[in-house]
Each structure stands twice: as C-alpha cells, then as structure tokens.
Coordinates of C-alpha atoms and ligand atoms in Angstrom, one line a residue:
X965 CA 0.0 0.0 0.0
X966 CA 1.4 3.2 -0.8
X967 CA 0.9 5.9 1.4
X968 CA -1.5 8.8 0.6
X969 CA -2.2 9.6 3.6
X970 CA 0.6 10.9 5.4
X971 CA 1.0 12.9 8.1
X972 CA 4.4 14.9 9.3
X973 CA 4.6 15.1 13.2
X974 CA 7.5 18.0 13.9
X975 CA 9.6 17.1 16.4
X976 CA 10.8 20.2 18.8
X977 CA 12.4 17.6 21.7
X978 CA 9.3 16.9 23.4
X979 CA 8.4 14.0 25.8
X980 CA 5.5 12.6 23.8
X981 CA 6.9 12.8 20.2
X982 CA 6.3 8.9 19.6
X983 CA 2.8 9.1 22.0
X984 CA 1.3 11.6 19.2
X985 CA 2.6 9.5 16.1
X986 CA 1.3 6.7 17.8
X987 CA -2.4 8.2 18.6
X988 CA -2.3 9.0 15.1
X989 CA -2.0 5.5 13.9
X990 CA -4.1 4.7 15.9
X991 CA -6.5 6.6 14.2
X992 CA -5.3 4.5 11.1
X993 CA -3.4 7.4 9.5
X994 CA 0.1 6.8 8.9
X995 CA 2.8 9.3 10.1
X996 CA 6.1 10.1 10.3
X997 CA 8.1 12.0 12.9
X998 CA 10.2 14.1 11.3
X999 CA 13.4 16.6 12.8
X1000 CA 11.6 20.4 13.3
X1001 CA 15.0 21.0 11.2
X1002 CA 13.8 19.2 7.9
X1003 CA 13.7 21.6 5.1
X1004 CA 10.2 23.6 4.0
X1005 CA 11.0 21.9 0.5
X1006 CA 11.2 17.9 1.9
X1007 CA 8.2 18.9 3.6
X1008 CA 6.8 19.9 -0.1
X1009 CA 8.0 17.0 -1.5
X1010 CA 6.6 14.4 0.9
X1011 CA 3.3 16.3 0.9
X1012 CA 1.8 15.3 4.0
X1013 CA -1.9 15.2 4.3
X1014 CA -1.2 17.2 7.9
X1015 CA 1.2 18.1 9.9
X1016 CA 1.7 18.2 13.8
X1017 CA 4.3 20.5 15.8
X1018 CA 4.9 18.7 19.1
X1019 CA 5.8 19.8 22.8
X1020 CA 9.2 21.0 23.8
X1021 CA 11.0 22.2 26.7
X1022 CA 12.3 25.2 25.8
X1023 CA 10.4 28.9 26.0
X1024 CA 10.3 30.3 22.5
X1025 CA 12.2 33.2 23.9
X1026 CA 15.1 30.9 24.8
X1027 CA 18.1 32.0 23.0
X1028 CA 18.5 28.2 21.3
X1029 CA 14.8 27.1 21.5
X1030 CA 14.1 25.6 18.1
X1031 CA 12.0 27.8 15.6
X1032 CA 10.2 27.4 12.5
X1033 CA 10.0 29.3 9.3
X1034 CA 7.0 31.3 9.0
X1035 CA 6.1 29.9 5.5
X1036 CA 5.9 26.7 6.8
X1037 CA 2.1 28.0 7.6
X1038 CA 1.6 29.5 3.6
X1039 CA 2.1 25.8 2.3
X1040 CA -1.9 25.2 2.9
X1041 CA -1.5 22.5 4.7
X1042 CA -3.4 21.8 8.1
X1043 CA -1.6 22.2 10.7
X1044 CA -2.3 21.4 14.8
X1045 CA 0.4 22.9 17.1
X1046 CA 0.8 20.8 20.8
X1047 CA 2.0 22.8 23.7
X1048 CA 5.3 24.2 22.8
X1049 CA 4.1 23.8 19.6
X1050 CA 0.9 25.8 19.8
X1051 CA 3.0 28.4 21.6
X1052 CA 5.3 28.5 18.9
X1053 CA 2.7 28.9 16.0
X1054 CA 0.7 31.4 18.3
X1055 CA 4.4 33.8 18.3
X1056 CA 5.5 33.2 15.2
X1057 CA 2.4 34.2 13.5
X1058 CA 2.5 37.3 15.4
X1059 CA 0.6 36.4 18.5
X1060 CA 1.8 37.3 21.9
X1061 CA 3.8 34.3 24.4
X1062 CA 3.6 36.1 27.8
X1063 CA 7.1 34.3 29.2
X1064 CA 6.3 33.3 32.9
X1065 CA 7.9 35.2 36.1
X1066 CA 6.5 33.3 38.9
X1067 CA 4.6 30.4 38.8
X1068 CA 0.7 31.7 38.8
X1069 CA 0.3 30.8 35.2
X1070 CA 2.3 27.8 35.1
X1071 CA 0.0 24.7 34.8
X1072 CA 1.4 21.0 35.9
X1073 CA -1.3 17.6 35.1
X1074 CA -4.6 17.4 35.4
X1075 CA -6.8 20.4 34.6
X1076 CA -10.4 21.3 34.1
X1077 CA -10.7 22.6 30.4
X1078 CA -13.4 24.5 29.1
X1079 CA -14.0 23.8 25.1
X1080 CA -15.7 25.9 22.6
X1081 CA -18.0 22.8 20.8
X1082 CA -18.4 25.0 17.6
X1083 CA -14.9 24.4 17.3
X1084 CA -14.3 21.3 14.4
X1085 CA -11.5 19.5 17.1
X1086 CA -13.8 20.2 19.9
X1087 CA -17.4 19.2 18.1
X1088 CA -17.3 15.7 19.4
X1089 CA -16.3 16.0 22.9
X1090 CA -18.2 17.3 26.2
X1091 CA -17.9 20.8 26.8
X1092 CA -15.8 20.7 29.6
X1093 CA -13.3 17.7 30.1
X1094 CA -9.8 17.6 32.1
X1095 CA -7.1 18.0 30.1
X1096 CA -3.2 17.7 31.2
X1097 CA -1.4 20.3 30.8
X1098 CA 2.3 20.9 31.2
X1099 CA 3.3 24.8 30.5
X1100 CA 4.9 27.8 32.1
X1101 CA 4.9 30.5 29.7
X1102 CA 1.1 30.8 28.1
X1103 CA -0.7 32.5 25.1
X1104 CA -1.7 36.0 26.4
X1105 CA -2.6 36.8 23.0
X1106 CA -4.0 35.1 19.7
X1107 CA -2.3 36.2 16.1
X1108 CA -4.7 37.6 13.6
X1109 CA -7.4 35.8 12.2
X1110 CA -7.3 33.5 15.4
X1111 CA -10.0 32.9 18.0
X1112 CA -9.7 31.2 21.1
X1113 CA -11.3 27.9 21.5
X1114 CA -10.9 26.6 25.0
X1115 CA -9.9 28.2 28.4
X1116 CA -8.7 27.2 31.8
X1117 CA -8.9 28.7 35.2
X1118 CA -5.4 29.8 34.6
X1119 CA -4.6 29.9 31.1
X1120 CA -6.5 32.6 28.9
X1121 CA -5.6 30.1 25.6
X1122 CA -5.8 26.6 26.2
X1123 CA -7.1 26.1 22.5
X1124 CA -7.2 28.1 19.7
X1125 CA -7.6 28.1 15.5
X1126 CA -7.9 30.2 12.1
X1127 CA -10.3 27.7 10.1
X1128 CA -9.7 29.7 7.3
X1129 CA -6.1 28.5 6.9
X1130 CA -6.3 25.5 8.7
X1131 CA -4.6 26.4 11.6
X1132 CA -5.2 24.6 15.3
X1133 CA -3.2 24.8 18.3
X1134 CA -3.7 23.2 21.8
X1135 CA -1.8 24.2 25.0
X1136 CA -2.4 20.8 26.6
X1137 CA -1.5 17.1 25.4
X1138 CA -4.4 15.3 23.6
X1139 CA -2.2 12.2 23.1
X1140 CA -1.6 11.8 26.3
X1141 CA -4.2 9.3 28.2
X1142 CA -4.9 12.0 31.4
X1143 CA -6.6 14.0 28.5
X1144 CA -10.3 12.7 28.3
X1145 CA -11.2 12.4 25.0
X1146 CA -8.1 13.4 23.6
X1147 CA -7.3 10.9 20.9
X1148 CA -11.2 12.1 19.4
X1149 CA -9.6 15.6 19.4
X1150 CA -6.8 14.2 17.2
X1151 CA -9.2 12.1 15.4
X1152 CA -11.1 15.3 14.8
X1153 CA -7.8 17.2 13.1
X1154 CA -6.6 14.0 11.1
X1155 CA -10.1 13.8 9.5
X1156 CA -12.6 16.9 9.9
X1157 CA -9.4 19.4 8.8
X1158 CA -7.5 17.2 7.1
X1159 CA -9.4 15.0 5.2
X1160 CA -8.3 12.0 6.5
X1161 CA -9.6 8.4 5.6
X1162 CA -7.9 6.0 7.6
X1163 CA -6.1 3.9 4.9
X1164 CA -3.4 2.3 7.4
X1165 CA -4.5 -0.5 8.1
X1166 CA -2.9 -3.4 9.3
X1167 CA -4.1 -6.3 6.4
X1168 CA -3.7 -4.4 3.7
X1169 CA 0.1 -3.5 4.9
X1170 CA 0.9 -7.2 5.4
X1171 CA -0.6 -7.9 1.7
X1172 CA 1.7 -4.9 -0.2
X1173 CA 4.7 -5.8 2.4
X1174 CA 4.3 -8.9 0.6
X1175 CA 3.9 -8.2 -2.6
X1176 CA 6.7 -5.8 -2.7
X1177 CA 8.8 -8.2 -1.2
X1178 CA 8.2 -11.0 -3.6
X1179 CA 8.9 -8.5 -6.3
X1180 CA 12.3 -7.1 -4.7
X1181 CA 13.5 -10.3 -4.0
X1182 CA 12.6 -12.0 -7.3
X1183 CA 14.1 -15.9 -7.2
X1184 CA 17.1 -14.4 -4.9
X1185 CA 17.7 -16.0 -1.3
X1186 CA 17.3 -14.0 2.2
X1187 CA 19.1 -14.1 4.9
X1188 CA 18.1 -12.6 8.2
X1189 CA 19.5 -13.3 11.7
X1190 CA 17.0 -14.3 14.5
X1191 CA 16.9 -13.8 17.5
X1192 CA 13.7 -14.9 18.8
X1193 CA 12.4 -11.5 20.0
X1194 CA 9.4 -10.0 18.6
X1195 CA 11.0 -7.9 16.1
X1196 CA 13.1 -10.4 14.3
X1197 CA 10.2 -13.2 14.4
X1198 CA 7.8 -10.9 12.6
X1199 CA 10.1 -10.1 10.1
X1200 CA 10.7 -13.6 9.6
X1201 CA 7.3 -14.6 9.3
X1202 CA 6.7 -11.4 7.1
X1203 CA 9.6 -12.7 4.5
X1204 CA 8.1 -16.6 4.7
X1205 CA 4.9 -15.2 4.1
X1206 CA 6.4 -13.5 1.1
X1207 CA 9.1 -16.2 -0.3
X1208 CA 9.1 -19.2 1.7
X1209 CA 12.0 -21.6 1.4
X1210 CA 14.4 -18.6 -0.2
X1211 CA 14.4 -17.1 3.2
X1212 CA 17.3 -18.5 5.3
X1213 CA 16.7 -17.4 9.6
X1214 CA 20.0 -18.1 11.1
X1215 CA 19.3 -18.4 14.7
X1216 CA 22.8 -17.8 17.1
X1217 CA 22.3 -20.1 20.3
X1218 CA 24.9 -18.3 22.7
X1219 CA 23.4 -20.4 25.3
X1220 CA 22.1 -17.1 27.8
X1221 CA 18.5 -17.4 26.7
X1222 CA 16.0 -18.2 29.4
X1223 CA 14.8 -21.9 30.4
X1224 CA 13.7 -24.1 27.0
X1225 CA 13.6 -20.7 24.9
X1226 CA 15.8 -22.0 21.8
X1227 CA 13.7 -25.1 21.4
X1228 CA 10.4 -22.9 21.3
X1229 CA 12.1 -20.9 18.7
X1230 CA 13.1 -23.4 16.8
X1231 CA 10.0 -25.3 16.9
X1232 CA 7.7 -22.1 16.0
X1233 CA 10.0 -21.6 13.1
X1234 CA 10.3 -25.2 12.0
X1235 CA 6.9 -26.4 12.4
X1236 CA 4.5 -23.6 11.7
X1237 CA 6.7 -21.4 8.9
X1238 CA 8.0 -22.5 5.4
X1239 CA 12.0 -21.6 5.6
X1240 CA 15.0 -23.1 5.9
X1241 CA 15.9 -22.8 9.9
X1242 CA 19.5 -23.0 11.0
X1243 CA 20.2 -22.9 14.5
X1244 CA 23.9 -22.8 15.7
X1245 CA 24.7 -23.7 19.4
X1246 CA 27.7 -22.4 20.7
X1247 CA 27.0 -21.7 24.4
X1248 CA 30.8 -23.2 24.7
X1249 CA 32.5 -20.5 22.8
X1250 CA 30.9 -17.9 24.5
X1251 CA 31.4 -19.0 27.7
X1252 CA 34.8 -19.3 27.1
X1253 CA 35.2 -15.8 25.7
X1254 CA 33.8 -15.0 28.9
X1255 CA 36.1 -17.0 31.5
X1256 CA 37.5 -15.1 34.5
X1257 CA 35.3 -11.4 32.6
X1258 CA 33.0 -9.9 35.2
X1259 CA 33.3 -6.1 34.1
X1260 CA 29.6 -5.2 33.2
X1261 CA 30.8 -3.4 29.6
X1262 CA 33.7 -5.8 29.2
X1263 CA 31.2 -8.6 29.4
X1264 CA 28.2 -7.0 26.8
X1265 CA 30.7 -6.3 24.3
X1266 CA 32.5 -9.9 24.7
X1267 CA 28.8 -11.2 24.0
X1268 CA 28.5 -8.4 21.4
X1269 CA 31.6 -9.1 19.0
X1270 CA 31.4 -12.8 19.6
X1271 CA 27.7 -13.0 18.5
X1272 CA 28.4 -11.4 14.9
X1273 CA 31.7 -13.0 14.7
X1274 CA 29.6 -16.5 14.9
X1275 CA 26.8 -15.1 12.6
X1276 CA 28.9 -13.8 10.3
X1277 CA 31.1 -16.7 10.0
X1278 CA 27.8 -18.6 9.0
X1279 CA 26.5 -16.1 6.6
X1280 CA 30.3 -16.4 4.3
X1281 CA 30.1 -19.9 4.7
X1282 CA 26.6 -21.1 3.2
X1283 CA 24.6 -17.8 2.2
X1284 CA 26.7 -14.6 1.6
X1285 CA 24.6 -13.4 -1.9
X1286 CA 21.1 -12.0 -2.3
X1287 CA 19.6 -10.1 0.4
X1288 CA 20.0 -9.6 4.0
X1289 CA 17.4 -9.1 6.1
X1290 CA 16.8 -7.2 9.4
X1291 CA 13.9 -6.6 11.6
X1292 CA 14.4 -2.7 12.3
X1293 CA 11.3 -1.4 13.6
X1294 CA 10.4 2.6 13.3
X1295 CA 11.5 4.1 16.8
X1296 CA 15.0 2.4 15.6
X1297 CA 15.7 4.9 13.1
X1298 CA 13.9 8.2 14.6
X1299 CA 16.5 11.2 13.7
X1300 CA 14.9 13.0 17.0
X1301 CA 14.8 17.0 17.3
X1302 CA 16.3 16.1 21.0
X1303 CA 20.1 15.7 21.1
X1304 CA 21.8 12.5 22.3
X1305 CA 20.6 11.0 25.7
X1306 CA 23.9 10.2 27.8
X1307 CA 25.1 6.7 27.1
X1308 CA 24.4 4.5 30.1
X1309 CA 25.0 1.3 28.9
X1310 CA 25.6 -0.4 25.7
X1311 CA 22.8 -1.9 23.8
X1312 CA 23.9 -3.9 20.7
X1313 CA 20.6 -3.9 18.5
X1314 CA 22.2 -2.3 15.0
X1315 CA 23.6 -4.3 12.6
X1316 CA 26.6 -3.5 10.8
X1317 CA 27.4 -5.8 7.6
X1318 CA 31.0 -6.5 7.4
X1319 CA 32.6 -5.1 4.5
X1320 CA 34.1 -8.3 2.5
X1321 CA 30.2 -9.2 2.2
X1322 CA 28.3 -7.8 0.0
X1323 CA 25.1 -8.3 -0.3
X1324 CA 22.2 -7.5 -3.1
X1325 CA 20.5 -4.9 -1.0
X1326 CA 19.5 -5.0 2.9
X1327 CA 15.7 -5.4 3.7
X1328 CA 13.6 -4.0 6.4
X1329 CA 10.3 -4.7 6.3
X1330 CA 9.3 -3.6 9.5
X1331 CA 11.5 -0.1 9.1
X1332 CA 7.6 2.1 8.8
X1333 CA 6.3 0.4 12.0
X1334 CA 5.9 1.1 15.9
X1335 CA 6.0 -1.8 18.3
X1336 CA 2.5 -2.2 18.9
X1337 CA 1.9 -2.4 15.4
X1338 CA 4.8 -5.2 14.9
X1339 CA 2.7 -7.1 17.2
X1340 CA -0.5 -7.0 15.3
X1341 CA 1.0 -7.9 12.0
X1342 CA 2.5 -10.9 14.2
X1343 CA -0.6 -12.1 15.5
X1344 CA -2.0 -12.0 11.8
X1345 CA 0.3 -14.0 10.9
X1346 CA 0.0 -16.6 13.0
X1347 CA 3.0 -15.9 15.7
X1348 CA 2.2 -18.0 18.8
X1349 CA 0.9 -15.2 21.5
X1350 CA 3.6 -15.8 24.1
X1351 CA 6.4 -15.1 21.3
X1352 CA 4.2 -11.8 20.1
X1353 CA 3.9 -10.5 24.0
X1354 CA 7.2 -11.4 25.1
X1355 CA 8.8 -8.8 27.2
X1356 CA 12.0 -7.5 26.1
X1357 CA 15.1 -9.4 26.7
X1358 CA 18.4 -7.6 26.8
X1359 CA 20.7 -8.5 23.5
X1360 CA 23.4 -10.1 25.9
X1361 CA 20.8 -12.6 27.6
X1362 CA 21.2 -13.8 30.7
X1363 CA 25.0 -12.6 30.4
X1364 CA 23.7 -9.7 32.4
X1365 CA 21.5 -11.5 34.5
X1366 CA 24.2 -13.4 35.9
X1367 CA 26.6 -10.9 37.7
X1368 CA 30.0 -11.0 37.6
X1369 CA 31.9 -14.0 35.7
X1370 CA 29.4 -16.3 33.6
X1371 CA 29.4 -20.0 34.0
X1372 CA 27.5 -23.0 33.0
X1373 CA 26.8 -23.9 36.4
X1374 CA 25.0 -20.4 37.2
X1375 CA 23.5 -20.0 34.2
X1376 CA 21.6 -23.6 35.0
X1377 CA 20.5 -22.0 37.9
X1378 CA 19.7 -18.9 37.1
X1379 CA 17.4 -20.3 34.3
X1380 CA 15.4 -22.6 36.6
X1381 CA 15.0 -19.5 39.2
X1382 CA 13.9 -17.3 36.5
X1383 CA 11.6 -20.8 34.8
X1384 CA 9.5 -20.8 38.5
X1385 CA 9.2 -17.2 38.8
X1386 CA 7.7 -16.8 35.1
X1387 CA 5.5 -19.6 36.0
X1388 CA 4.0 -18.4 38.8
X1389 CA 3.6 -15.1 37.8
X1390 CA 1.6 -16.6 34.8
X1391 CA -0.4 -18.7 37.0
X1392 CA -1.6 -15.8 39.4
X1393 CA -2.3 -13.5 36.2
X1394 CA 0.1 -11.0 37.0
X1395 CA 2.0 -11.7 34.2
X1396 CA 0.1 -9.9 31.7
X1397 CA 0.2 -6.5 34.3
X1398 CA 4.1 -6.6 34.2
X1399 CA 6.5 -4.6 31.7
X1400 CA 9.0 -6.9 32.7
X1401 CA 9.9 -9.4 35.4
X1402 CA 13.2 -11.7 36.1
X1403 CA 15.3 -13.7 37.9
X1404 CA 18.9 -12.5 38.6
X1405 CA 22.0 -14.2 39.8
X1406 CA 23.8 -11.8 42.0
X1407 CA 27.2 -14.1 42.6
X1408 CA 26.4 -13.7 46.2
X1409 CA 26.9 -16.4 49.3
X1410 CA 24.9 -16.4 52.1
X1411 CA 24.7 -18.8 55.1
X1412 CA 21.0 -20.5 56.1
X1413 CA 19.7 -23.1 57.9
X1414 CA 18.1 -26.0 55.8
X1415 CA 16.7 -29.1 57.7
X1416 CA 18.7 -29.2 61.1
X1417 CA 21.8 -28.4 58.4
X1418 CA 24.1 -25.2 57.8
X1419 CA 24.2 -24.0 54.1
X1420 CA 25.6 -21.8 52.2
X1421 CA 24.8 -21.2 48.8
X1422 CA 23.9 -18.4 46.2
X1423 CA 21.0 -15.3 46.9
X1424 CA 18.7 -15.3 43.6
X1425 CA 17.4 -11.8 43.9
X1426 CA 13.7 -11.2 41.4
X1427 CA 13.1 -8.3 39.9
X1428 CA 9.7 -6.4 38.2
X1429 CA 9.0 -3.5 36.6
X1430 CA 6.2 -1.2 35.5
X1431 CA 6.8 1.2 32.7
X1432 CA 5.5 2.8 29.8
X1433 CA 8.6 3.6 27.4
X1434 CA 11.7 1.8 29.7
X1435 CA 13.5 5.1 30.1
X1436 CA 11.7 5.5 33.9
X1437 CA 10.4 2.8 35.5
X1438 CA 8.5 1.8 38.7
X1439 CA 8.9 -1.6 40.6
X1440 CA 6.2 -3.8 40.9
X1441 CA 4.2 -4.1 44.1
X1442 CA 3.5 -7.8 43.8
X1443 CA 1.2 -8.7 46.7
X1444 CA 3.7 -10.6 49.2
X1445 CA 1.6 -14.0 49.0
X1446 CA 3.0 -13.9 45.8
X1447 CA 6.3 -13.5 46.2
X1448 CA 6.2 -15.6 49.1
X1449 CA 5.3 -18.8 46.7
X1450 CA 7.9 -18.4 44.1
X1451 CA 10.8 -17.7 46.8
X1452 CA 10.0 -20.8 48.9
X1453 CA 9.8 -22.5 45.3
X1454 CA 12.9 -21.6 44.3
X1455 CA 14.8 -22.5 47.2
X1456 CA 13.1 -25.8 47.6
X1457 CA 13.5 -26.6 44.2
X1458 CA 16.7 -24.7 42.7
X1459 CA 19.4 -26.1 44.1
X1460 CA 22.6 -24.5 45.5
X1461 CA 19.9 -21.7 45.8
X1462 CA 19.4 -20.8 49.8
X1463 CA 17.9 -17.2 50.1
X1464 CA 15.6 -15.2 47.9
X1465 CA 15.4 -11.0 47.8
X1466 CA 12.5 -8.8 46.1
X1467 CA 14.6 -5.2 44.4
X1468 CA 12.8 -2.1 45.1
X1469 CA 14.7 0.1 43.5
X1470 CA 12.8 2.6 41.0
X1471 CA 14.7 3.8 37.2
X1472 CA 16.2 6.1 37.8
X1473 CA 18.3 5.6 39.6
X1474 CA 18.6 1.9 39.1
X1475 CA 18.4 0.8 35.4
X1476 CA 16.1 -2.3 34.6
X1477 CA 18.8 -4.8 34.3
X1478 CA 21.4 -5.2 36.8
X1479 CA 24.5 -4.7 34.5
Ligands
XMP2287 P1 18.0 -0.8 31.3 O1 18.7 -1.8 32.0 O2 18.9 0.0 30.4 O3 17.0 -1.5 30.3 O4 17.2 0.1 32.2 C1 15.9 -0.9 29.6 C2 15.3 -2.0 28.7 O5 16.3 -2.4 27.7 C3 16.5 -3.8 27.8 N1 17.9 -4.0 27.6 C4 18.4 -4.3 26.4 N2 17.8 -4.6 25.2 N3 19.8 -5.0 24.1 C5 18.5 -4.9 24.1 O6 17.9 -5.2 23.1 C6 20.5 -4.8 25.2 O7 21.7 -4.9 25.2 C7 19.8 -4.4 26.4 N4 20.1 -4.1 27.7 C8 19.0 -3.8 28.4 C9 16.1 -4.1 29.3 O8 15.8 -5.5 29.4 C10 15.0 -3.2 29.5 O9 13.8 -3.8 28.9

C-alpha cells in the first residue's frame, strides 16, 4: 500500500513525540516523525496530508529554543500545534507568548478545560473535560485571524484556531491518556481538517509488504538473523509469508536465553513457517570468551563481538549473496529533534554488515512500523501469543542477568530460578500486568539453615517493573503472597539456591537490568 495519507509530526524535543505519532496511527493514519530541522522543500516534496508540531522544553524566547520558518504556515496545509508547539505557532504568527515570572500561570497535570463545541477538534467531545497540561509561559494573546477555542482557570488560551487557513493549536497534550477524550480531538484534526480516511490498516500493509517483497526479491535468497524477540520473528514470518523456502533465519544459540527458549524458537520456526531454519549452538564458545570477565561493559561487548563474529562466520560460509534481512522497527531509526541521551549502557541492536560481504540490498520490512503495530502484523500471521507479547530481553541474555563471571553452572540456575518465577507469575495473572519481570544471579553467598543443616549457597534476587517507554520505571508491588510462593519455590527446588530477595529500586536511579 502506498501511502497517501501521510502525516508529518514536527519534532521540537518533546516528551511525547512517539505518544502523538502513535495516537495517530491509531487513528489509522500513517505518520512520520520528522526533525523540526527538515527543510520547508522535503516537507513539499513528501506532501503530507497534515502536519503536527509537538511539545518541547524550551520557551520560545530561549536563546536556542528551536524555531520554525514562518512559511511553513503558507504551504496550505493543516496544521495542529501541541503545547510548545501551539505556543510557537501562536508567536511566530505574530501572537503574543507572555514568558512566565512566577509560577501563577504555570499549569502541571490534570486540569479542568473548558472547550468551545463549535470548534471542528472540539465538536465531538463534552464541553468541559480535564485535560493535562504541562506549561509555564502561556498564550496571552491570539495572532490575527485566530480565536480562542478553550480556556482554563489559569490559562486565557488553552485552545485556539484560524479555520480559514487550517490552523489549530492546543496548550495541553491530547495524546496523552490524562486527557479525556483526547485521541477524538486528534481524530477530529486528522479527518474533519484534514481529510483523512484512515487507509493504514494493518491487512492491507501485510498484503503490499508482501507483494513488494516477492517483487524485490525475485528468485534471490534472504538471509536474516533471529533472534527470537518480537522484532526479528515478525520479520521472519513477514519474509516466509512472502518467499518461503528462499528465506534462510539463522538463529545464534549463545546459550544465555532463558529456560527451554531455543527449542520454542526453533520449533515455531520449524513447524509452523516454510523456511529453511539453521540454529547454531555455541553456548561453549561464548562462555569461554567469557572466562575469568565480570566487568559489566567488558562482558556486553565480549557477548556483542562474539555473536556477529559466529553469525557472520555462518553467513560467508553457506549464504553470503542475495539479500540480508533485518527486523528494524520505526523508533530504531527516529532522527529526533532532541540531542543525544547520555550513554548509560551499551545496547547492541544495529547491525553493521562487514565489509568483504556484499550483499544485493538490505531489507527491512518492518522499518515504517511502531511496536505495537509489529505485534498485530505478528498475531496475523499466526505468531504463537507468548512469542508476540514477550517482554523485552536484553541482547546479551542472561550474560547480564548473571553478575559478575558467567558460567554453566550459574546460568543452569539462574534459568530454573527465572523458569519458577515466570511460571508463577503466569499462574496468578500477574503476568500480563508486568513490563517486565526476572530472575537474577547476583554471585552472592549467604549462610541458612536448611533441615537441622548449615548451608551456604547463592541469593537469587527477582526483579519487576512497570513502565511505559523503559527510560523511567517503577517496581512492581507484587502482593507478598505472591512472592512468598515463588521464593520458597525456588529455594526448595533450585538447588545450590538458599535465600531469595524482592529489588525495590525505581529507574532512575537503578536501570532495569542489573548490568
Ligand atoms: P536498562 O537496564 O537500560 O533496560 O534500564 C531498559 C530496557 O532495555 C533492555 N535492555 C536491552 N535490550 N539489548 C536490548 O535489546 C541490550 O543490550 C539491552 N540491555 C537492556 C532491558 O531488558 C529493558 O527492557
């Protein structure tokens, strides 16, 4: 399906930038999120059907807050500013921004929000509604041509537009959840203003994927390396889907994946999808690479270089021609108005294809979409549902899970640990209400008492998380019942296992993983 409908979300370093692109799609209108740098003629060129500026931190009186060129607004396309982004229309089109100087008009979360229903964003929601709201300087007043179109206690412009030229802007976050009925207020720009059908669709993007792959590939081979999270499976069963036995899924065993996981993936491959499967086990090597290595870093990029060294190996034995496949998904390739986040740790998702191969082309059928999105293209195909759900799993497995030096022995155990807790979390249904949940091995001794006999064996310490995006993160407050079953589990049935611990600890400042 080629994209007619196509809307441009600005980026000026807000929080939400993906939330809004995401709501949008949601509305089945496909969008892009796009640097507020990009030039006035790529924005011609791609001739989006709308276009949405989003938040931002900055005042637009700040010396380096990001600006726009006032043409932008003489291209005739709708346009529906968010916070910093309203503010920014409202100033640039000659409007007043009244910068704050204490905090009276500053407005932090929920608010009561009175809308104007005569208004084409507003027609289909309640006249007043909470809204959340996250501003210090405010709109004092509108450019010409503007009205105002909803208010707040505090803020004189909480909404305003210019019909005429297409031209909305909102103070407060409609993407965000804490705004009743703000995804109808999007759904009201993306197809009352602009005109919006709601081609992106889910089907009919698995049936051109398809037929654009068949044509790219012709009678070529694929290769793609899997991993077994949700990303590379789709793509895998994507490419079957589209050419069957040409597609090659090299699948690298290191030996750090949780209890049974490599047979399931190889099973769901083998038995339900038409390729040709090759799985290499090599949980020797790696372990090897790792003897007597307990630096967190040292260890990720040991697991890092050895895992493409393996892969690659494979690929210029049997299958260095025709194309090579990868399952990048959207957020992997957003150029982001923000600059870089500080590096905390280092995550080895992108591929880099060594130069004495050379491939046909690379192939990323996956590159347009956001995670949710991957998972409902999985589940059409036929994914098994514990495969499309899975939570995430750090590239380095349970490398990082075991702390300090990795070693058969504690990788046995941490895998059985981590096997009881994912089972009884299923059992209880708590599963389902966790981001993510784990065992890990903290290389720690403790002394207990067990029968009428001294022991003194290793802590397993559990871990759970709630989140929405992974960069913050709460723990879990699993009733104690609960966590009382899987620790006298595991230490009845794990053995060299004696004491069990629950981690508190919120992100920031601990990260999710423990290295
Ligand atoms: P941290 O520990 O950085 O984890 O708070 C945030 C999320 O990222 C996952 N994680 C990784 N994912 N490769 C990945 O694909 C990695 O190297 C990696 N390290 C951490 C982690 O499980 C959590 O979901």
């Amino acid at each position: 399906m080629e994209n007619k409908e196509r809307v441009i979300v600005l980026d000026f370093g807000g929080q939400y930038n993906q939330l809004i692109a995401r709501r949008v799609r949601e509305c089945n209108v496909y969008c892009e999120i796009l640097p507020y740098t990009v030039s006035l003629d790529k924005i011609k060129e791609l001739n989006p059907t709308g276009i949405i500026f989003t938040g931002g931190p900055n005042s637009v009186y700040d010396e380096s807050s990001p600006h726009i060129a006032k043409e932008i607004f003489e291209l005739n396309i709708p346009i529906l500013g968010i916070c910093y982004g309203c503010q920014l229309m409202a100033y640039t089109l000659g409007g007043v921004v009244t910068a704050a100087t204490d905090n009276s008009s500053c407005e932090y979360g929920k608010t009561m929000t009175n809308y104007n229903k005569n208004d084409v964003i507003f027609a289909n929601v309640p006249e007043h509604g909470i809204s959340w709201m996250s501003h210090r300087d405010y709109i004092s007043t509108v450019p010409d041509g503007f009205s105002i179109t909803a208010t707040t206690a505090v803020c004189p412009v909480a909404a305003m537009s210019c019909p005429e030229r297409k031209l909305y802007g909102v103070q407060f976050h409609p993407e965000v959840n804490h705004t009743e009925n703000g995804k109808d207020m999007l759904r009201s720009f993306l197809y009352d203003v602009c005109g919006c059908k709601g081609e992106w669709q889910m089907d009919s993007f698995i049936d051109s994927t398809v037929a654009k792959l068949k044509e790219q590939i012709g009678d070529k081979g694929v290769v793609l390396g899997l991993s077994g999270g949700v990303d590379s499976s789709v793509a895998a069963a994507l490419l079957s889907k589209a050419v069957g036995k040409q597609l090659t899924c090299v699948f690298v065993d290191q030996g750090l994946m949780r209890k049974d996981e490599g047979d399931f993936v190889e099973q769901t491959f083998t038995k339900l999808f038409d390729m040709n499967f090759v799985r290499i086990n090599c949980q020797e090597e790696f372990l090897s690479k790792l003897k007597g290595v307990s630096e967190p870093e040292a260890k990720r990029k040991i697991i890092g270089t050895e895992f493409y060294n393996v892969f690659w190996n494979k690929i210029r034995e049997s299958y260095g021609s025709g194309y090579f496949a990868q399952g990048t998904i959207y957020p992997d390739r957003i150029e982001s108005g923000k600059g870089d986040a500080a590096k905390i740790k280092t995550h080895h998702n992108q591929v880099e294809v060594p130069q004495d191969i050379t491939f046909e082309g690379i192939i990323e059928p996956l590159q347009d979409l956001f995670k949710d999105e991957v998972r409902v293209v999985g589940e059409k195909l036929g994914l098994p549902h514990e495969l499309v759900w899975r939570q995430p799993f750090p590239g380095p497995g349970l490398g990082v899970r075991v702390i300090g030096e990795v070693t058969a022995e504690k990788v046995k155990i941490l895998q059985e640990a981590d096997a009881i807790l994912r089972e009884e979390m299923d059992k209880c249904g708590y599963a389902s209400q966790m981001s993510q949940f784990f065992a890990v091995l903290p290389g720690v001794k403790t002394v207990g008492v067990m029968g009428d006999s001294r022991t003194y064996d290793e802590l397993v310490a559990i871990r759970a998380v709630t989140t929405d995006d992974f960069m913050t993160a709460d723990w879990a407050k699993i009733p104690y019942d609960i966590l009382g079953r899987v620790s006298s589990r595991i230490i009845n049935e794990v053995e060299h296992v004696n004491r069990v611990v629950y981690d508190i600890t919120s992100k920031p400042p601990g990260t999710v993983e423990w290295e």
